[in-house]
Amino acid sequence: MLPVARAARLRALVVSRHGTAAMSLRTARCLHSRSSHLNSAEAAATAPPATHEAEYAPSLLSEIAARRARAGKLVAGIAAASDSDMFKGPQTGKPKAKRWDDHLSAESKSREPCSLKQAAKHLKQPGLISLGGGLPSSELFPLDELNMKVAMPPDFSENATASHGQQVSIGKYDVRDRDGTYDLSIALNYGQSTGSAQMLRFLTEHTEIVCKPPYADWRVCQTIGSTGALEQALRMFLDKNRGDSVLTEDFSFSTALETIAPLGVKAFGVPVDDQGLIPEAMDELLSNWDAKARGSRKPHLLYTVPSGQNPTGATQGLERRQAIYRVAQKHDLFILEDEPYYFLQMQPYTGRGQPDAPAPSNVEDFVSSLIPTYVSMDVDGRVMRMDSLSKVLVPGSRLGWIVASEQIVERYQRHAEVASQGPSGFSQVIVHKLLDETWGHEGYLRWLMNLRLEYTKKRDALLAACEDNLPRDLVSWTPPAAGMFLWFTVDHTKHPGAGTRSLEEIEQEIFDSCIKSGVLVARGSWFQTEKDAPLTSLHFRATFAAASPENMNAAIARFGRAVQDSFGRR
Amino acid sequence: MLPVARAARLRALVVSRHGTAAMSLRTARCLHSRSSHLNSAEAAATAPPATHEAEYAPSLLSEIAARRARAGKLVAGIAAASDSDMFKGPQTGKPKAKRWDDHLSAESKSREPCSLKQAAKHLKQPGLISLGGGLPSSELFPLDELNMKVAMPPDFSENATASHGQQVSIGKYDVRDRDGTYDLSIALNYGQSTGSAQMLRFLTEHTEIVCKPPYADWRVCQTIGSTGALEQALRMFLDKNRGDSVLTEDFSFSTALETIAPLGVKAFGVPVDDQGLIPEAMDELLSNWDAKARGSRKPHLLYTVPSGQNPTGATQGLERRQAIYRVAQKHDLFILEDEPYYFLQMQPYTGRGQPDAPAPSNVEDFVSSLIPTYVSMDVDGRVMRMDSLSKVLVPGSRLGWIVASEQIVERYQRHAEVASQGPSGFSQVIVHKLLDETWGHEGYLRWLMNLRLEYTKKRDALLAACEDNLPRDLVSWTPPAAGMFLWFTVDHTKHPGAGTRSLEEIEQEIFDSCIKSGVLVARGSWFQTEKDAPLTSLHFRATFAAASPENMNAAIARFGRAVQDSFGRR
């Protein structure tokens, strides 16, 4: 244990400023270099309890830092097994998650652990020589070190990074030679399907900061991004031979729909409004489910994107989420919470030329400003949350994570062992170096705060372009509170072909005309959940993520002209 | 077109020495910076034909370099679509692959292209502004550059790399600002499920050098490693509702078996000898297939590891491969060729204290020394080869590739779009910088030659340890020609419990005793293909990949004692 005075000093340090925090963490690890594996029980017995009822407390960051200091240096070598329980605060008084045996597919239930990966447990035995797994010797890796220049607070801008970004270095044997926790010799060898212990620690702590799950046996597992995680999750719960189906928004992420269809199960759409899924409609649909007419048994799985839904841009508010969760409880649905845009919750839209809403003044305010996640209200452990770095750091990391109950994560992990084998080691070690060792939790939250403001600017630029260029009597939209997308509803009843031409035809005409005039927007029909049903409303989706304000203005002008042309307005 | 004299000079340069080759390639690209997309037809019309009958010709490397020079600078931005046809030499006179519609699963056949990814084709239109895909702006990526220190020929050793490895740098906007072909702004954004065009070019050319497929419409697609590729491939061909099954070696890679089982299909084992699968046994098994007794229809899929098979270490010779291919043709099997150890083909084992066999003197000799791949004899396009960097570069890259016909690769790609989305961008850009821009094809082949000698040393050290420590009347083995594994057969008939105790029990006893004395070896039963059948022979698998010679000696001594203990010899 650290002396009390020193621990208090550390705690004070880590909440002060980012740079200091990272340093003090490193110092703390040096002071006390024992394995956290050995000390997790001890840590759990002495750390202040992290009750789930509590709102985000400024002390949580310092509590995590103190917990790390108490646990001592994280010792995790090549392919070391790890799980979130090694890194979580105490879960005293929380219930355990329900079991989901009836919800799982035959495929998922039949998975056995990998013999070779299970054998790795013997590696803990002191003095054991392994001639077991076919792991290459790190000596034969052709890289000696990686260096990178990264953005630092307070100025995360590209220019600041280019001119005075921080240089950080990842050596081959930093663990052996420089008292590091992670290095190339470990990251570039084989790993576990959970991903490395080093990244798992950071993500477990991040989950405590953001989600605070109200049940005890939650766990985190790294993924290769939410596209891959969703495919695994669907196979875990859906069984075509059982007549399974899945519920989702009536316009849903097209790639998700294209993942579901080949599994031989149907997706059914729940009506949405400006806040996404309508709980009453969902309840009614499920209460009156006619399996024969639907050709599927009553759904036991809900797939939803709660924040900045793709494609509608809708964000479910707190009460909406609570109501949907209650409907899920009533009908015993398991929830797949897909949240790539969670941290792209933006500043409230104040209207053109109006003063901006005040930005969060510190990371505590920022975290408090976020709408609670489903996991944070998940007393049953009926949610699997999919998180990803694609939208908030770099898509090319192919690195994400899930949060769910121990049972669900264990099943997921068994599948990942024979599929992805976990994310790239290059990605993990680079992201760890940046998020954990350079920025720390506070620095990463500041990065996300900065992103909030950047996306607010982008959204506002697209909204301005729409106000300037679109015929308001034909095209309507709601300013999105999160995400990357603006969803247009075009009033098809005013189309000269209304009643004689199908909406698909009119959509196609407008889309073709857009392409011809040089703008690509996504067609609403791509996202229609029930593909067999005729289209009953006319939509297009535009993103404000990538184009410059000038280009957005030009592009929306082209889109506006394409709509007007089709409606015979020009 | 380059002036003829300059092209000839380039060709001469690129075969001379590695360092020069890389430089001249770069120069060539600068000389002629047009898109290869535009010029591939032109290149095809003028390049000398790469006939598949020809043995590896020293001119192939220079031919590839000249082809690149003619094609001009590769222009491939964020998420640019690409396929191998852009990078292949002319395939004049080769037949097209057969179609495999009857072999594909219902799941695979039902896959539709991703709407959003398909829409990317419009991005080629000049002046088009995309508000389509939700790609973040690279401006918001927090990395400015990556630098690394890498091994260089002729001395690839760890010490040489640490003291004078080559520094290479990857900037954020190398394409825009430094006439580069690939950079962080592209690699760290979203990509296609095929992986980047930049890496695909290198891997397509590498496939020409190594495999020389004898049919015209072969393609390459990047993967997240062969574990993930195998899972996708199995789902592409196996359908439990059709009563499908898969054929493999009677002892097969345990993870592959654990991937197959949850799909609800059976795996059946073909007897093996020192050269792996016995074609006559395979023919007999298939010719007399009793679907009712087997509980599965006659297999239409073969999964095999031809070189350094896991776990038996067996390597199929050329004639063996040809005979197996003929059996596959006779029974219309599709072949999954899993080749992680292909480049770990070692020097012939000459016996203890004997002079080493002479190493290949140059890359041409090296490539000629390799046993031809199944793809290289695949006149029907009935092979999907899985390749991976895990065993030859770093497992942590999670980067591999498949080679198969256009039809098969297209189906694979449709699945990858909704699963992995292709390998990590960090992995791709780092590996590209090393393999393509720093080493070039010749440098990479020299790296593989070096690895051959390193693994030969490791294998010989394990063989020496066995000769010194194992009771030859109880334990036998064959020196492996490739891979990482040595397969022990223990003569169970000499066991005091023979006839009264099961082989499983005896295996367990020896394994437990090994763990107790401090050595981990893999149990033969883990690899038994038909899990329901009783074990009829007693095996253990040891790897020589990771341990030092001293540790191998100590470990094998412990293993030897454990065997002797169980057999009542001590």
Short mmCIF file of C-alpha atoms in Angstrom, two decimals, chain A residues 74 76-84 86-87 117 182 186-187 189-204 220-224 398-402 409 412-413 416-417 420-425 427-429 432, chain B residues 398:
data_model
loop_
_atom_site.label_atom_id
_atom_site.label_comp_id
_atom_site.label_asym_id
_atom_site.label_seq_id
_atom_site.Cartn_x
_atom_site.Cartn_y
_atom_site.Cartn_z
CA LEU A 74 0.15 -4.03 -14.47
CA ALA A 76 0.71 -8.61 -18.61
CA GLY A 77 2.99 -10.30 -21.12
CA ILE A 78 2.42 -11.96 -24.47
CA ALA A 79 -1.17 -13.21 -24.88
CA ALA A 80 -1.86 -12.69 -21.16
CA ALA A 81 -5.45 -13.50 -20.26
CA SER A 82 -7.40 -10.72 -18.59
CA ASP A 83 -10.93 -9.67 -17.81
CA SER A 84 -12.62 -6.52 -16.56
CA MET A 86 -9.22 -7.24 -12.61
CA PHE A 87 -9.75 -3.54 -13.20
CA LYS A 117 -6.15 -20.86 -25.58
CA TYR A 182 3.11 -2.47 -22.93
CA ILE A 186 3.91 -7.98 -26.57
CA ALA A 187 1.49 -6.08 -28.79
CA ASN A 189 2.66 -11.10 -30.94
CA TYR A 190 -0.57 -13.08 -30.63
CA GLY A 191 -3.11 -11.84 -28.12
CA GLN A 192 -6.33 -12.95 -26.54
CA SER A 193 -9.70 -12.39 -28.19
CA THR A 194 -10.53 -9.86 -25.44
CA GLY A 195 -7.65 -7.74 -26.66
CA SER A 196 -4.71 -6.84 -24.44
CA ALA A 197 -4.99 -6.42 -20.68
CA GLN A 198 -3.45 -2.97 -21.07
CA MET A 199 -6.23 -1.65 -23.31
CA LEU A 200 -8.87 -3.61 -21.42
CA ARG A 201 -7.94 -1.77 -18.23
CA PHE A 202 -8.37 1.61 -19.89
CA LEU A 203 -11.69 0.65 -21.48
CA THR A 204 -13.04 -0.86 -18.27
CA VAL A 220 -15.78 -5.34 -21.36
CA CYS A 221 -14.34 -7.12 -24.39
CA GLN A 222 -12.50 -5.43 -27.22
CA THR A 223 -13.79 -5.82 -30.75
CA ILE A 224 -12.61 -5.09 -34.29
CA ARG A 398 -10.66 -1.13 -36.33
CA LEU A 399 -10.93 -1.05 -32.57
CA GLY A 400 -14.06 -1.03 -30.50
CA TRP A 401 -15.48 -2.74 -27.43
CA ILE A 402 -18.63 -4.18 -26.00
CA VAL A 409 -19.21 -11.43 -22.96
CA TYR A 412 -18.87 -13.34 -27.44
CA GLN A 413 -15.28 -14.08 -26.56
CA ALA A 416 -14.00 -14.06 -31.29
CA GLU A 417 -11.38 -16.72 -30.51
CA SER A 420 -11.25 -12.01 -35.34
CA GLN A 421 -8.87 -13.09 -32.55
CA GLY A 422 -9.19 -9.54 -31.23
CA PRO A 423 -8.09 -6.22 -32.71
CA SER A 424 -4.75 -5.46 -34.40
CA GLY A 425 -1.79 -5.21 -32.07
CA SER A 427 -3.86 -0.47 -33.28
CA GLN A 428 -3.92 -1.50 -29.65
CA VAL A 429 -0.43 -0.39 -28.77
CA HIS A 432 -2.98 2.65 -25.68
CA ARG B 398 -3.97 -9.20 -37.96
#
